[in-house]
PDB file of C-alpha atoms in Angstrom:
ATOM      1  CA  MET A   1     -18.569 -14.378 -20.983  1.00 42.00           C
ATOM      2  CA  ARG A   2     -19.844 -13.536 -17.370  1.00 40.00           C
ATOM      3  CA  LYS A   3     -17.551 -16.452 -15.730  1.00 40.00           C
ATOM      4  CA  ILE A   4     -14.417 -15.123 -17.801  1.00 37.00           C
ATOM      5  CA  PHE A   5     -15.189 -11.644 -16.531  1.00 32.00           C
ATOM      6  CA  TYR A   6     -15.255 -13.171 -12.752  1.00 34.00           C
ATOM      7  CA  LEU A   7     -12.099 -15.480 -13.223  1.00 35.00           C
ATOM      8  CA  LEU A   8     -10.242 -12.338 -14.540  1.00 34.00           C
ATOM      9  CA  LEU A   9     -11.518 -10.481 -11.728  1.00 34.00           C
ATOM     10  CA  CYS A  10     -10.367 -12.971  -9.161  1.00 36.00           C
ATOM     11  CA  LEU A  11      -7.044 -13.535 -10.993  1.00 34.00           C
ATOM     12  CA  VAL A  12      -6.421  -9.441 -10.524  1.00 35.00           C
ATOM     13  CA  LEU A  13      -7.510  -9.840  -6.990  1.00 37.00           C
ATOM     14  CA  VAL A  14      -4.888 -12.404  -5.819  1.00 38.00           C
ATOM     15  CA  GLN A  15      -1.549 -10.994  -7.705  1.00 44.00           C
ATOM     16  CA  PRO A  16       1.101 -10.754  -5.191  1.00 46.00           C
ATOM     17  CA  VAL A  17       2.481  -7.452  -3.805  1.00 49.00           C
ATOM     18  CA  ILE A  18       5.818  -6.913  -5.186  1.00 52.00           C
ATOM     19  CA  ALA A  19       6.983  -3.646  -6.700  1.00 53.00           C
ATOM     20  CA  LYS A  20       9.348  -3.973  -9.970  1.00 56.00           C
ATOM     21  CA  ALA A  21      11.825  -1.594 -11.430  1.00 52.00           C
ATOM     22  CA  THR A  22      10.133   0.428 -13.988  1.00 67.00           C
ATOM     23  CA  ASP A  23      11.055   2.548 -17.502  1.00 87.00           C
ATOM     24  CA  LEU A  24       9.446   5.925 -17.051  1.00 90.00           C
ATOM     25  CA  GLN A  25       8.945   6.197 -20.260  1.00 92.00           C
ATOM     26  CA  LEU A  26       6.711   2.959 -20.631  1.00 94.00           C
ATOM     27  CA  VAL A  27       4.683   3.510 -17.606  1.00 95.00           C
ATOM     28  CA  GLU A  28       1.170   2.491 -18.749  1.00 95.00           C
ATOM     29  CA  LEU A  29      -1.303   5.796 -19.238  1.00 97.00           C
ATOM     30  CA  ARG A  30      -4.723   6.177 -21.068  1.00 98.00           C
ATOM     31  CA  THR A  31      -5.585   8.565 -23.736  1.00 98.00           C
ATOM     32  CA  PHE A  32      -8.956  10.538 -22.753  1.00 98.00           C
ATOM     33  CA  PRO A  33     -11.565  10.058 -23.244  1.00 97.00           C
ATOM     34  CA  SER A  34     -10.820   6.569 -25.467  1.00 96.00           C
ATOM     35  CA  PHE A  35      -8.610   5.043 -22.534  1.00 96.00           C
ATOM     36  CA  THR A  36      -6.611   3.662 -25.090  1.00 97.00           C
ATOM     37  CA  PRO A  37      -3.321   2.523 -23.305  1.00 97.00           C
ATOM     38  CA  VAL A  38      -0.239   4.753 -24.316  1.00 97.00           C
ATOM     39  CA  ASN A  39       3.029   5.810 -22.950  1.00 96.00           C
ATOM     40  CA  LEU A  40       5.397   8.911 -22.964  1.00 96.00           C
ATOM     41  CA  SER A  41       7.672   6.609 -25.779  1.00 94.00           C
ATOM     42  CA  THR A  42       5.059   7.410 -28.219  1.00 95.00           C
ATOM     43  CA  LEU A  43       5.968  11.149 -28.013  1.00 95.00           C
ATOM     44  CA  PRO A  44       8.354  12.640 -30.705  1.00 92.00           C
ATOM     45  CA  LYS A  45      12.070  12.289 -29.207  1.00 89.00           C
ATOM     46  CA  ASP A  46      13.415  15.347 -30.461  1.00 90.00           C
ATOM     47  CA  LYS A  47      11.259  17.362 -28.275  1.00 95.00           C
ATOM     48  CA  PRO A  48      11.671  18.254 -24.164  1.00 97.00           C
ATOM     49  CA  LEU A  49       8.562  17.215 -22.243  1.00 97.00           C
ATOM     50  CA  TYR A  50       6.223  19.112 -19.869  1.00 98.00           C
ATOM     51  CA  VAL A  51       3.960  16.631 -17.843  1.00 98.00           C
ATOM     52  CA  LYS A  52       1.136  18.687 -15.844  1.00 98.00           C
ATOM     53  CA  MET A  53      -0.582  16.007 -13.337  1.00 98.00           C
ATOM     54  CA  TRP A  54      -3.805  16.972 -12.202  1.00 98.00           C
ATOM     55  CA  ALA A  55      -7.832  16.291 -10.826  1.00 97.00           C
ATOM     56  CA  SER A  56     -10.592  17.846 -11.853  1.00 96.00           C
ATOM     57  CA  TRP A  57     -11.391  18.370  -8.053  1.00 95.00           C
ATOM     58  CA  CYS A  58      -8.366  20.175  -7.145  1.00 95.00           C
ATOM     59  CA  LYS A  59      -9.018  23.996  -7.073  1.00 94.00           C
ATOM     60  CA  PRO A  60      -5.521  24.816  -7.480  1.00 96.00           C
ATOM     61  CA  CYS A  61      -5.357  22.837 -10.628  1.00 97.00           C
ATOM     62  CA  ILE A  62      -8.424  24.521 -12.182  1.00 97.00           C
ATOM     63  CA  GLU A  63      -6.969  27.747 -11.214  1.00 97.00           C
ATOM     64  CA  GLN A  64      -3.958  27.113 -13.210  1.00 97.00           C
ATOM     65  CA  MET A  65      -5.684  25.917 -16.394  1.00 98.00           C
ATOM     66  CA  PRO A  66      -5.750  29.408 -18.236  1.00 97.00           C
ATOM     67  CA  HIS A  67      -2.358  29.530 -18.132  1.00 97.00           C
ATOM     68  CA  PHE A  68      -1.606  26.064 -18.945  1.00 97.00           C
ATOM     69  CA  GLN A  69      -3.624  26.177 -22.120  1.00 98.00           C
ATOM     70  CA  SER A  70      -1.766  29.532 -22.973  1.00 97.00           C
ATOM     71  CA  LEU A  71       1.896  28.009 -22.443  1.00 98.00           C
ATOM     72  CA  TYR A  72       0.392  25.558 -24.807  1.00 98.00           C
ATOM     73  CA  GLN A  73      -0.486  27.649 -27.479  1.00 98.00           C
ATOM     74  CA  ARG A  74       2.771  29.454 -27.140  1.00 97.00           C
ATOM     75  CA  PHE A  75       5.336  26.552 -26.840  1.00 97.00           C
ATOM     76  CA  GLY A  76       3.232  23.370 -28.183  1.00 96.00           C
ATOM     77  CA  ASP A  77       5.187  23.190 -31.353  1.00 96.00           C
ATOM     78  CA  LYS A  78       8.491  22.961 -29.747  1.00 97.00           C
ATOM     79  CA  VAL A  79       7.644  21.143 -26.567  1.00 97.00           C
ATOM     80  CA  ASN A  80       5.451  17.934 -25.881  1.00 97.00           C
ATOM     81  CA  PHE A  81       2.662  18.786 -23.384  1.00 98.00           C
ATOM     82  CA  ILE A  82       0.893  16.172 -21.714  1.00 98.00           C
ATOM     83  CA  ALA A  83      -2.385  16.981 -18.905  1.00 98.00           C
ATOM     84  CA  VAL A  84      -2.241  13.526 -16.969  1.00 98.00           C
ATOM     85  CA  ASN A  85      -5.237  13.367 -14.889  1.00 98.00           C
ATOM     86  CA  ILE A  86      -4.084  11.450 -11.607  1.00 97.00           C
ATOM     87  CA  ASP A  87      -7.382   9.394 -12.013  1.00 96.00           C
ATOM     88  CA  PHE A  88      -8.017   9.526  -8.025  1.00 93.00           C
ATOM     89  CA  ASN A  89     -11.533   9.929  -7.125  1.00 91.00           C
ATOM     90  CA  GLU A  90     -12.356  10.748 -10.547  1.00 93.00           C
ATOM     91  CA  LYS A  91     -15.390  11.071 -13.003  1.00 90.00           C
ATOM     92  CA  PRO A  92     -15.015  11.241 -16.594  1.00 95.00           C
ATOM     93  CA  GLU A  93     -17.681  13.371 -16.890  1.00 96.00           C
ATOM     94  CA  GLU A  94     -15.919  15.983 -14.806  1.00 95.00           C
ATOM     95  CA  VAL A  95     -12.491  15.196 -16.763  1.00 97.00           C
ATOM     96  CA  SER A  96     -14.742  16.491 -19.785  1.00 98.00           C
ATOM     97  CA  ALA A  97     -16.402  19.536 -18.021  1.00 97.00           C
ATOM     98  CA  VAL A  98     -12.742  20.836 -17.599  1.00 98.00           C
ATOM     99  CA  ILE A  99     -11.671  20.012 -20.827  1.00 98.00           C
ATOM    100  CA  GLU A 100     -14.682  21.939 -22.234  1.00 98.00           C
ATOM    101  CA  ARG A 101     -14.537  25.160 -19.683  1.00 98.00           C
ATOM    102  CA  PHE A 102     -11.025  25.625 -20.520  1.00 98.00           C
ATOM    103  CA  GLY A 103     -10.858  24.639 -23.841  1.00 98.00           C
ATOM    104  CA  LEU A 104      -7.832  22.415 -23.518  1.00 98.00           C
ATOM    105  CA  THR A 105      -6.167  21.646 -26.551  1.00 98.00           C
ATOM    106  CA  MET A 106      -3.026  19.469 -25.560  1.00 98.00           C
ATOM    107  CA  PRO A 107      -3.522  15.736 -25.233  1.00 97.00           C
ATOM    108  CA  ILE A 108      -5.294  14.823 -22.057  1.00 98.00           C
ATOM    109  CA  TRP A 109      -4.015  11.417 -20.664  1.00 98.00           C
ATOM    110  CA  THR A 110      -5.009   9.508 -17.419  1.00 98.00           C
ATOM    111  CA  ASP A 111      -2.447   7.877 -14.910  1.00 97.00           C
ATOM    112  CA  ALA A 112      -5.311   4.621 -14.705  1.00 92.00           C
ATOM    113  CA  LYS A 113      -2.685   2.960 -11.992  1.00 92.00           C
ATOM    114  CA  GLY A 114      -1.074   5.456 -10.174  1.00 94.00           C
ATOM    115  CA  GLN A 115       2.266   4.400 -11.667  1.00 94.00           C
ATOM    116  CA  LEU A 116       3.296   7.771 -12.736  1.00 95.00           C
ATOM    117  CA  ALA A 117       2.448   9.794  -9.718  1.00 94.00           C
ATOM    118  CA  LEU A 118       5.113   7.338  -7.971  1.00 92.00           C
ATOM    119  CA  GLU A 119       7.796   7.360 -10.424  1.00 92.00           C
ATOM    120  CA  LEU A 120       8.010  11.076 -10.227  1.00 93.00           C
ATOM    121  CA  GLY A 121       7.114  11.374  -6.779  1.00 90.00           C
ATOM    122  CA  LEU A 122       4.266  13.226  -6.598  1.00 92.00           C
ATOM    123  CA  VAL A 123       2.987  14.658  -3.169  1.00 90.00           C
ATOM    124  CA  GLY A 124      -0.051  16.959  -4.504  1.00 91.00           C
ATOM    125  CA  THR A 125      -1.499  18.015  -7.446  1.00 95.00           C
ATOM    126  CA  PRO A 126      -1.373  20.466  -9.448  1.00 96.00           C
ATOM    127  CA  TYR A 127       2.182  19.335 -10.413  1.00 96.00           C
ATOM    128  CA  SER A 128       4.433  20.211 -13.195  1.00 97.00           C
ATOM    129  CA  VAL A 129       7.225  18.334 -14.437  1.00 97.00           C
ATOM    130  CA  LEU A 130       9.850  19.426 -17.065  1.00 97.00           C
ATOM    131  CA  MET A 131      11.954  17.038 -18.741  1.00 96.00           C
ATOM    132  CA  ASN A 132      14.844  17.407 -21.401  1.00 95.00           C
ATOM    133  CA  ASN A 133      14.595  15.410 -24.852  1.00 91.00           C
ATOM    134  CA  GLN A 134      16.761  12.650 -23.102  1.00 91.00           C
ATOM    135  CA  GLY A 135      13.951  12.233 -20.485  1.00 91.00           C
ATOM    136  CA  GLN A 136      15.689  13.564 -17.655  1.00 92.00           C
ATOM    137  CA  GLN A 137      13.805  15.991 -15.135  1.00 94.00           C
ATOM    138  CA  VAL A 138      14.836  19.490 -15.201  1.00 95.00           C
ATOM    139  CA  TYR A 139      12.547  21.373 -13.135  1.00 95.00           C
ATOM    140  CA  THR A 140       9.259  20.392 -11.189  1.00 94.00           C
ATOM    141  CA  SER A 141       6.902  22.829  -9.391  1.00 94.00           C
ATOM    142  CA  HIS A 142       3.470  22.982  -7.603  1.00 95.00           C
ATOM    143  CA  GLU A 143       3.087  26.699  -9.351  1.00 95.00           C
ATOM    144  CA  SER A 144       2.305  27.804 -12.509  1.00 95.00           C
ATOM    145  CA  ASP A 145       4.058  31.221 -12.861  1.00 94.00           C
ATOM    146  CA  LYS A 146       6.724  33.100 -14.432  1.00 94.00           C
ATOM    147  CA  VAL A 147       9.514  30.786 -13.349  1.00 95.00           C
ATOM    148  CA  LEU A 148       7.530  27.883 -14.649  1.00 96.00           C
ATOM    149  CA  GLY A 149       7.236  29.991 -18.111  1.00 96.00           C
ATOM    150  CA  GLY A 150      11.006  30.615 -18.109  1.00 96.00           C
ATOM    151  CA  PHE A 151      12.129  27.087 -17.904  1.00 95.00           C
ATOM    152  CA  ILE A 152       9.683  25.728 -20.810  1.00 97.00           C
ATOM    153  CA  GLU A 153      11.258  28.744 -22.928  1.00 96.00           C
ATOM    154  CA  ARG A 154      14.641  27.705 -22.312  1.00 96.00           C
ATOM    155  CA  LEU A 155      13.567  24.161 -22.844  1.00 96.00           C
ATOM    156  CA  ALA A 156      11.643  25.308 -26.321  1.00 96.00           C
ATOM    157  CA  GLN A 157      14.866  27.756 -27.131  1.00 95.00           C
ATOM    158  CA  GLY A 158      17.144  24.123 -27.223  1.00 94.00           C
ATOM    159  CA  GLN A 159      18.994  25.327 -23.999  1.00 93.00           C
ATOM    160  CA  ASN A 160      20.808  22.142 -21.765  1.00 91.00           C
ATOM    161  CA  LEU A 161      19.364  22.550 -18.460  1.00 91.00           C
ATOM    162  CA  PRO A 162      21.077  21.278 -14.905  1.00 91.00           C
ATOM    163  CA  LEU A 163      19.040  18.416 -13.826  1.00 90.00           C
ATOM    164  CA  ALA A 164      16.660  18.575 -10.822  1.00 85.00           C
ATOM    165  CA  SER A 165      16.916  16.113  -8.016  1.00 74.00           C
ATOM    166  CA  SER A 166      13.843  13.688  -8.037  1.00 68.00           C
ATOM    167  CA  ASP A 167      11.855  12.595  -5.180  1.00 68.00           C
ATOM    168  CA  SER A 168      10.564   9.015  -6.743  1.00 72.00           C
ATOM    169  CA  VAL A 169      11.197   6.150  -4.257  1.00 77.00           C
ATOM    170  CA  SER A 170      13.655   3.114  -5.090  1.00 82.00           C
ATOM    171  CA  VAL A 171      12.306  -0.259  -5.937  1.00 83.00           C
ATOM    172  CA  SER A 172      14.107  -1.453  -2.762  1.00 87.00           C
ATOM    173  CA  GLU A 173      12.344   0.871  -0.507  1.00 86.00           C
ATOM    174  CA  GLN A 174       8.898  -0.019  -2.130  1.00 87.00           C
ATOM    175  CA  ASN A 175       9.604  -3.487  -1.175  1.00 88.00           C
ATOM    176  CA  ARG A 176      10.777  -2.515   1.917  1.00 90.00           C
ATOM    177  CA  LEU A 177       7.447  -0.805   2.643  1.00 89.00           C
ATOM    178  CA  LEU A 178       5.752  -3.763   1.136  1.00 92.00           C
ATOM    179  CA  VAL A 179       7.300  -6.459   3.382  1.00 92.00           C
ATOM    180  CA  PRO A 180       4.992  -6.266   6.492  1.00 91.00           C
ATOM    181  CA  TYR A 181       1.844  -7.081   3.998  1.00 92.00           C
ATOM    182  CA  GLN A 182       3.601 -10.148   2.450  1.00 91.00           C
ATOM    183  CA  ARG A 183       2.772 -12.258   5.624  1.00 92.00           C
ATOM    184  CA  GLY A 184      -0.027 -13.056   7.236  1.00 93.00           C
ATOM    185  CA  GLU A 185      -3.746 -11.680   7.380  1.00 95.00           C
ATOM    186  CA  HIS A 186      -4.067  -7.937   7.378  1.00 96.00           C
ATOM    187  CA  TYR A 187      -7.363  -5.671   7.211  1.00 97.00           C
ATOM    188  CA  LEU A 188      -6.209  -2.307   5.486  1.00 98.00           C
ATOM    189  CA  PHE A 189      -8.714   0.607   5.245  1.00 98.00           C
ATOM    190  CA  PHE A 190      -7.393   3.367   2.953  1.00 98.00           C
ATOM    191  CA  SER A 191      -8.590   6.829   2.851  1.00 97.00           C
ATOM    192  CA  ALA A 192      -7.424  10.346   3.282  1.00 97.00           C
ATOM    193  CA  THR A 193      -7.330  12.771   6.195  1.00 97.00           C
ATOM    194  CA  TRP A 194      -8.810  15.311   3.580  1.00 96.00           C
ATOM    195  CA  CYS A 195     -11.894  13.478   1.857  1.00 95.00           C
ATOM    196  CA  ASP A 196     -14.514  13.984   4.358  1.00 96.00           C
ATOM    197  CA  TRP A 197     -13.981  17.993   3.985  1.00 96.00           C
ATOM    198  CA  TYR A 198     -12.079  19.031   0.655  1.00 94.00           C
ATOM    199  CA  LEU A 199     -14.611  16.776  -1.404  1.00 92.00           C
ATOM    200  CA  ALA A 200     -17.528  18.078   0.038  1.00 94.00           C
ATOM    201  CA  ASP A 201     -18.404  20.776  -2.704  1.00 90.00           C
ATOM    202  CA  SER A 202     -16.891  18.826  -5.561  1.00 87.00           C
ATOM    203  CA  ARG A 203     -18.056  15.083  -4.379  1.00 89.00           C
ATOM    204  CA  PRO A 204     -20.300  15.409  -1.759  1.00 92.00           C
ATOM    205  CA  LYS A 205     -21.674  11.565  -2.016  1.00 91.00           C
ATOM    206  CA  MET A 206     -17.775  10.423  -1.700  1.00 91.00           C
ATOM    207  CA  ALA A 207     -17.153  13.181   1.177  1.00 95.00           C
ATOM    208  CA  ALA A 208     -19.972  11.708   2.975  1.00 95.00           C
ATOM    209  CA  GLN A 209     -18.712   7.829   2.253  1.00 95.00           C
ATOM    210  CA  CYS A 210     -15.522   8.901   3.898  1.00 97.00           C
ATOM    211  CA  LYS A 211     -16.940  10.468   6.777  1.00 97.00           C
ATOM    212  CA  ASN A 212     -19.237   7.466   7.669  1.00 96.00           C
ATOM    213  CA  ALA A 213     -16.755   4.998   7.103  1.00 97.00           C
ATOM    214  CA  GLN A 214     -14.444   6.763   9.302  1.00 97.00           C
ATOM    215  CA  GLN A 215     -16.974   6.869  11.817  1.00 97.00           C
ATOM    216  CA  GLY A 216     -17.921   3.324  12.160  1.00 96.00           C
ATOM    217  CA  LEU A 217     -14.239   1.772  10.961  1.00 97.00           C
ATOM    218  CA  ASP A 218     -13.421   1.289  15.142  1.00 96.00           C
ATOM    219  CA  SER A 219     -16.680  -0.640  15.888  1.00 95.00           C
ATOM    220  CA  LEU A 220     -16.198  -2.395  12.651  1.00 95.00           C
ATOM    221  CA  ALA A 221     -12.822  -3.590  13.780  1.00 95.00           C
ATOM    222  CA  ALA A 222     -14.147  -4.177  17.248  1.00 95.00           C
ATOM    223  CA  LYS A 223     -16.271  -7.187  15.544  1.00 94.00           C
ATOM    224  CA  LEU A 224     -13.445  -8.782  14.038  1.00 93.00           C
ATOM    225  CA  PRO A 225     -10.596  -8.237  17.181  1.00 91.00           C
ATOM    226  CA  ASN A 226      -7.961 -10.795  16.459  1.00 89.00           C
ATOM    227  CA  VAL A 227      -6.687  -9.605  13.104  1.00 90.00           C
ATOM    228  CA  ASN A 228      -4.312  -6.842  12.241  1.00 94.00           C
ATOM    229  CA  TRP A 229      -6.361  -3.727  11.249  1.00 96.00           C
ATOM    230  CA  THR A 230      -4.211  -0.703   9.901  1.00 97.00           C
ATOM    231  CA  GLY A 231      -5.395   2.456   8.391  1.00 97.00           C
ATOM    232  CA  ILE A 232      -3.489   3.955   5.336  1.00 97.00           C
ATOM    233  CA  VAL A 233      -3.983   7.727   4.471  1.00 97.00           C
ATOM    234  CA  ASN A 234      -3.062   9.099   1.381  1.00 95.00           C
ATOM    235  CA  HIS A 235      -0.253  10.890   1.282  1.00 93.00           C
ATOM    236  CA  LEU A 236      -1.062  13.398  -0.920  1.00 91.00           C
ATOM    237  CA  TRP A 237      -1.111  17.102   0.884  1.00 90.00           C
ATOM    238  CA  THR A 238      -0.835  15.248   4.354  1.00 93.00           C
ATOM    239  CA  ASP A 239       1.917  15.631   7.090  1.00 93.00           C
ATOM    240  CA  ASP A 240       2.089  14.103  10.447  1.00 95.00           C
ATOM    241  CA  LYS A 241       0.007  16.953  11.870  1.00 95.00           C
ATOM    242  CA  ALA A 242      -3.067  16.248   9.473  1.00 96.00           C
ATOM    243  CA  LEU A 243      -2.623  12.601  10.394  1.00 96.00           C
ATOM    244  CA  ALA A 244      -2.829  13.667  14.387  1.00 97.00           C
ATOM    245  CA  GLU A 245      -5.832  16.130  13.683  1.00 97.00           C
ATOM    246  CA  PHE A 246      -7.521  13.056  11.430  1.00 97.00           C
ATOM    247  CA  ASN A 247      -7.196  10.548  14.713  1.00 96.00           C
ATOM    248  CA  VAL A 248      -8.353  13.209  16.954  1.00 97.00           C
ATOM    249  CA  LYS A 249     -11.522  14.177  15.027  1.00 97.00           C
ATOM    250  CA  TYR A 250     -12.279  10.357  14.665  1.00 97.00           C
ATOM    251  CA  GLU A 251     -11.382   9.523  17.950  1.00 96.00           C
ATOM    252  CA  MET A 252      -9.243   6.819  16.172  1.00 96.00           C
ATOM    253  CA  LYS A 253      -8.244   3.774  17.917  1.00 94.00           C
ATOM    254  CA  LEU A 254      -6.986   1.814  15.218  1.00 94.00           C
ATOM    255  CA  PRO A 255      -3.270   2.550  14.312  1.00 95.00           C
ATOM    256  CA  PHE A 256      -3.377   4.924  11.009  1.00 97.00           C
ATOM    257  CA  LYS A 257      -0.201   5.521   8.979  1.00 96.00           C
ATOM    258  CA  ILE A 258       0.702   8.043   6.180  1.00 96.00           C
ATOM    259  CA  ASP A 259       1.513   5.918   2.827  1.00 95.00           C
ATOM    260  CA  HIS A 260       4.732   8.284   2.096  1.00 86.00           C
ATOM    261  CA  ASN A 261       5.235   8.134  -1.745  1.00 85.00           C
ATOM    262  CA  GLY A 262       1.995   6.591  -2.615  1.00 91.00           C
ATOM    263  CA  VAL A 263       3.557   3.173  -2.523  1.00 92.00           C
ATOM    264  CA  LEU A 264       0.608   1.262  -1.145  1.00 95.00           C
ATOM    265  CA  PHE A 265      -2.048   2.981  -2.842  1.00 95.00           C
ATOM    266  CA  GLN A 266      -0.354   2.320  -6.631  1.00 91.00           C
ATOM    267  CA  GLN A 267       0.782  -1.632  -5.474  1.00 91.00           C
ATOM    268  CA  PHE A 268      -2.671  -2.295  -4.182  1.00 94.00           C
ATOM    269  CA  ASN A 269      -4.404   0.089  -6.980  1.00 92.00           C
ATOM    270  CA  ILE A 270      -6.450   2.162  -4.948  1.00 95.00           C
ATOM    271  CA  ARG A 271      -7.947   4.583  -6.836  1.00 93.00           C
ATOM    272  CA  LYS A 272     -11.511   5.508  -4.981  1.00 93.00           C
ATOM    273  CA  ILE A 273     -11.517   6.134  -1.142  1.00 95.00           C
ATOM    274  CA  PRO A 274     -12.920   4.786   1.183  1.00 97.00           C
ATOM    275  CA  VAL A 275     -11.720   1.447   0.455  1.00 97.00           C
ATOM    276  CA  LEU A 276     -11.443  -2.153   3.131  1.00 98.00           C
ATOM    277  CA  LEU A 277      -8.866  -4.852   1.724  1.00 98.00           C
ATOM    278  CA  LYS A 278      -8.468  -8.148   3.151  1.00 97.00           C
ATOM    279  CA  VAL A 279      -4.881  -9.248   2.622  1.00 96.00           C
ATOM    280  CA  LYS A 280      -3.353 -12.661   3.308  1.00 94.00           C
ATOM    281  CA  ASP A 281       0.200 -13.358   2.248  1.00 93.00           C
ATOM    282  CA  GLY A 282       0.595 -10.342   0.021  1.00 91.00           C
ATOM    283  CA  LYS A 283      -2.468 -11.367  -1.926  1.00 94.00           C
ATOM    284  CA  VAL A 284      -5.861  -9.344  -2.048  1.00 96.00           C
ATOM    285  CA  LEU A 285      -8.747 -11.509  -0.966  1.00 96.00           C
ATOM    286  CA  THR A 286     -11.701  -8.741  -1.302  1.00 96.00           C
ATOM    287  CA  GLU A 287     -12.077  -5.568  -1.703  1.00 97.00           C
ATOM    288  CA  ILE A 288     -14.948  -3.243   0.137  1.00 97.00           C
ATOM    289  CA  SER A 289     -16.148  -0.154  -0.566  1.00 96.00           C
ATOM    290  CA  ASP A 290     -19.502   0.090   0.791  1.00 95.00           C
ATOM    291  CA  PHE A 291     -19.623   0.417   4.515  1.00 95.00           C
ATOM    292  CA  THR A 292     -23.197   1.087   4.887  1.00 94.00           C
ATOM    293  CA  ASP A 293     -24.277  -2.427   6.346  1.00 95.00           C
ATOM    294  CA  SER A 294     -21.377  -3.277   8.704  1.00 94.00           C
ATOM    295  CA  ALA A 295     -23.114  -7.017   8.931  1.00 95.00           C
ATOM    296  CA  ALA A 296     -22.669  -7.358   5.228  1.00 96.00           C
ATOM    297  CA  VAL A 297     -18.951  -5.931   5.732  1.00 96.00           C
ATOM    298  CA  ILE A 298     -18.315  -8.567   8.479  1.00 95.00           C
ATOM    299  CA  ALA A 299     -19.828 -11.524   6.314  1.00 95.00           C
ATOM    300  CA  ARG A 300     -17.588 -10.499   3.571  1.00 96.00           C
ATOM    301  CA  LEU A 301     -14.546 -10.291   5.201  1.00 95.00           C
ATOM    302  CA  LYS A 302     -15.001 -13.512   7.114  1.00 93.00           C
ATOM    303  CA  LYS A 303     -16.085 -15.466   3.821  1.00 93.00           C
ATOM    304  CA  ALA A 304     -13.008 -14.047   1.876  1.00 92.00           C
ATOM    305  CA  HIS A 305     -10.114 -16.926   1.664  1.00 86.00           C
TER     306      HIS A 305
END
């Protein structure tokens, strides 16, 4: 049994990096807490849909939960409500704590692969997306206010609303962003400009791991100087100014870039940070999340073929 597990793990690690067209209704999600596969197509098709994307460590998300629950109690019989946890830097027990704290009674799902976030153009949580009963977006917002409530009420009344523009990235654009990593050998370090300070209260261990890994990254790269090192920061709540401040703070010599639209995080299935990948010709050879022993990290990188 153990041999089969390791074989399956290897098969996952060597999948080529190629984006494919995805039907939003068929994006694989998971129910919570059973983690049973599910998708939007399983919902009643005669109702509009409210998707709220959130994280247990996101402070504004927590602040919005009472209003979210009250909207569900008011409109849940006429509108499909789904609370989709983005499953990034997440812990099941923390998700359960939020559900219990606010008495959430709507379905709770998780975006286990980050695909829904990519398809909906997520740039930060909390994020509310309203769709008509044809699955078309009519409103998006990071706020939970009277405007959102008004849109939900109009949908519940069966009104036809104008379609909203989408921030999702096309498949062709996704593949353009992936092209540099489909040939040659690359060492990709995934992190976020905010993981060391924003998570300090809610995820102190993870915040410390980010800080330590980022402080030691340049010296780690110096031990393997003849390879392509790239730092990639998550696009959530991040702009060029935040990246510039991050580079100054850690005196980074390695080049860092923002993963706009979350394409690389999704394609490489990065669900926790910090993480270092060794990629060759579009295939992941090894994944490292423990940076406490730099010698061990170097050994794993050299060994991976």
